[in-house]
Each structure stands twice: as structure tokens, then as C-alpha cells.
XYZ file of C-alpha atoms in Angstrom:
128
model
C -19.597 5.957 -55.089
C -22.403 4.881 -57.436
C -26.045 5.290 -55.627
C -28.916 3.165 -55.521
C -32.416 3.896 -54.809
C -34.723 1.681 -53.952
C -38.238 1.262 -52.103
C -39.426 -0.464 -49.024
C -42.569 -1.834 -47.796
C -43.289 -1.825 -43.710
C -46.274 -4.026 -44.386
C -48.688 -4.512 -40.728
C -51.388 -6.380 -40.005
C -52.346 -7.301 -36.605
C -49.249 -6.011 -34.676
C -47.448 -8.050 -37.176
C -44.282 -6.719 -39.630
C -43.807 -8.602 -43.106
C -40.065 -9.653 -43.782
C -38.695 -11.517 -46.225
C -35.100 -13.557 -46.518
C -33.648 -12.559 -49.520
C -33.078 -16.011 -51.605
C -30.236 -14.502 -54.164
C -26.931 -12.380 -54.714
C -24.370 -10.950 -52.563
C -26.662 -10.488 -49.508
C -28.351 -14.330 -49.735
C -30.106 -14.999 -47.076
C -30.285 -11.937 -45.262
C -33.411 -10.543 -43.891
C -35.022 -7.355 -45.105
C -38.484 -5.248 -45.685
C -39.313 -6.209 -49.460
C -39.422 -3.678 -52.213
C -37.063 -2.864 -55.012
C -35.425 -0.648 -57.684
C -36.802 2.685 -58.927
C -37.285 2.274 -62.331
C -37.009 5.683 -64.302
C -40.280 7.435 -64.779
C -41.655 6.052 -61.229
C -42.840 7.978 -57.580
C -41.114 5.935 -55.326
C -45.056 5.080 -54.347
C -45.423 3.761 -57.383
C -42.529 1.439 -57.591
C -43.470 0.198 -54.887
C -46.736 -1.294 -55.612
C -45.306 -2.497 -59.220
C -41.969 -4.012 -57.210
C -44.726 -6.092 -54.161
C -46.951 -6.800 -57.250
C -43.812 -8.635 -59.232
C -42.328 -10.259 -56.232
C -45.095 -10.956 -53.920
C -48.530 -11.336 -56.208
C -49.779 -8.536 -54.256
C -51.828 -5.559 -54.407
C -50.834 -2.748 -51.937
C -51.594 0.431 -50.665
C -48.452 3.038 -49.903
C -50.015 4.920 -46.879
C -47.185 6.848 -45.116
C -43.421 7.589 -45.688
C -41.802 5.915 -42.596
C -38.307 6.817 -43.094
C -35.435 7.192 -45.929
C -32.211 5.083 -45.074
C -28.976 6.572 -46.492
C -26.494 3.375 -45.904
C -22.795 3.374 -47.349
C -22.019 -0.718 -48.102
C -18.807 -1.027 -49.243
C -19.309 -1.170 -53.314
C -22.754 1.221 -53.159
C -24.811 3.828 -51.624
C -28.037 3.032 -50.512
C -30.755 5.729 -50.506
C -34.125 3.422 -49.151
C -37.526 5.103 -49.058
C -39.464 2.688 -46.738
C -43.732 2.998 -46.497
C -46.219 2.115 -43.947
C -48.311 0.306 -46.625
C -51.080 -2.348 -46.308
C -52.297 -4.895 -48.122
C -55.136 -4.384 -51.045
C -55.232 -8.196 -52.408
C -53.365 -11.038 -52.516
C -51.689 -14.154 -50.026
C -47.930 -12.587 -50.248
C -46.451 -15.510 -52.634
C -42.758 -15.766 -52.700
C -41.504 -15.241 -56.145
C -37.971 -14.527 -55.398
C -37.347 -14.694 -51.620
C -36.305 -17.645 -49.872
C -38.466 -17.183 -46.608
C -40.615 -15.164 -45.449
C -41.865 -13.949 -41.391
C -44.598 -11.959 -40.106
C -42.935 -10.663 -36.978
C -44.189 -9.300 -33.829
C -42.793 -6.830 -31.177
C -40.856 -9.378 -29.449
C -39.810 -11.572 -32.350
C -38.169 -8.375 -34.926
C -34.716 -9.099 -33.545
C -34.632 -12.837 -34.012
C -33.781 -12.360 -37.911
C -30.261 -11.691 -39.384
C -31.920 -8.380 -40.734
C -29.537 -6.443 -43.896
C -27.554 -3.625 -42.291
C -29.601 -0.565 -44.216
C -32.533 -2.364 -42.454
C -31.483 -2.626 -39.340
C -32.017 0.565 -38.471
C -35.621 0.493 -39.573
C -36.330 -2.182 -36.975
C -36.716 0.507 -33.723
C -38.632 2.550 -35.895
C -41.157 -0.050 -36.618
C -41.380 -1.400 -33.562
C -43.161 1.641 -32.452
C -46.010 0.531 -34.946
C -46.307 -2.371 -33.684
């Protein structure tokens, strides 16, 4: 089974998680932390800030590792590295998502979240 890496950004402010709806492809319209691809060459820190930058207009800051999700979906493995990160500069415009949250403590469980990010959510919720 082929495997994918990607990156993840648990962005906080204010007792408040970022989450975006994804507004394309086979998982339209599910919820998830943003990020994206590792493009050869690239820390996973550093794809990161390029990937928030390209979808989000954003400037971040990567300032923990959180957690890497291994997830098996049925075509793919997943291998997700997913960063406490803040934000540097910018308003968080949507350039590819359909929808976008900030959630708090008692509102992470009212999205459909992806299943590789579903098991992020207790995890986070401990930051918040």
C-alpha cells in the first residue's frame, strides 16, 4: 500500500482550535486540521509553513510536534505529522477549503472530522 505523508497544523488561540472543511476530492466536505503534502527536499516544519502560507495566506510558527497519525484508508497509508503552531501574520483566508471553524472545548465534536483526524481531537482537547 502506497504511503502518504503529509503535515498538520493544531493552530490555538484563545482556547480556540482552527479547522477547516475540506472543499474538494474524495473526502469533500469533511473536516480536518489544515496542512498538506511533503514536498521532497522539506522538514516536515517546513512544509508546513509553505502548505498554511499557500492555502491560508498565513504566516506560522511550528512550535511543538503534537503527534504522528499512522491511518490505513482503504486506497492509502497515511503517515500525518501534526504541530502545535501559532500564528505569525495573516487573517486565515480560505484558498481551497470550503469552511472553516475555530472550535472550543465543547464545540470539537460537532464537526464531521476525517477519520486520521479524529483521533487528534482528544489529544487537542487537552490544549485547550
Amino acid at each position: 500500500m502506497k504511503t502518504i505523508r503529509v503535515v498538520a497544523a493544531i493552530l490555538i488561540d484563545n482556547k480556540k482550535v482552527f479547522a477547516t472543511q475540506r472543499g474538494y476530492g474524495e473526502f469533500k466536505d469533511g473536516w480536518e486540521f489544515p496542512g498538506g503534502k511533503i514536498d521532497v527536499g522539506e522538514t516536515p516544519e517546513e512544509a508546513l509553513v509553505r502548505e498554511i502560507k499557500e492555502e491560508l495566506d498565513t504566516e506560522i510558527e511550528v512550535l511543538k510536534l503534537l503527534d504522528t497519525v499512522e491511518y490505513d484508508y482503504p486506497k492509502f497509508h497515511l503517515s500525518m505529522d501534526c504541530f502545535i503552531c501559532k500564528i505569525k501574520f495573516g487573517d486565515l483566508v480560505l484558498k481551497e477549503h470550503e469552511a472553516s471553524a475555530w472550535l472550543t472545548k465543547e464545540t470539537l465534536y460537532s464537526v464531521n472530522w476525517l477519520p486520521a483526524d479524529q483521533g487528534l481531537i482528544p489529544l487537542v482537547e487537552k490544549h485547550l
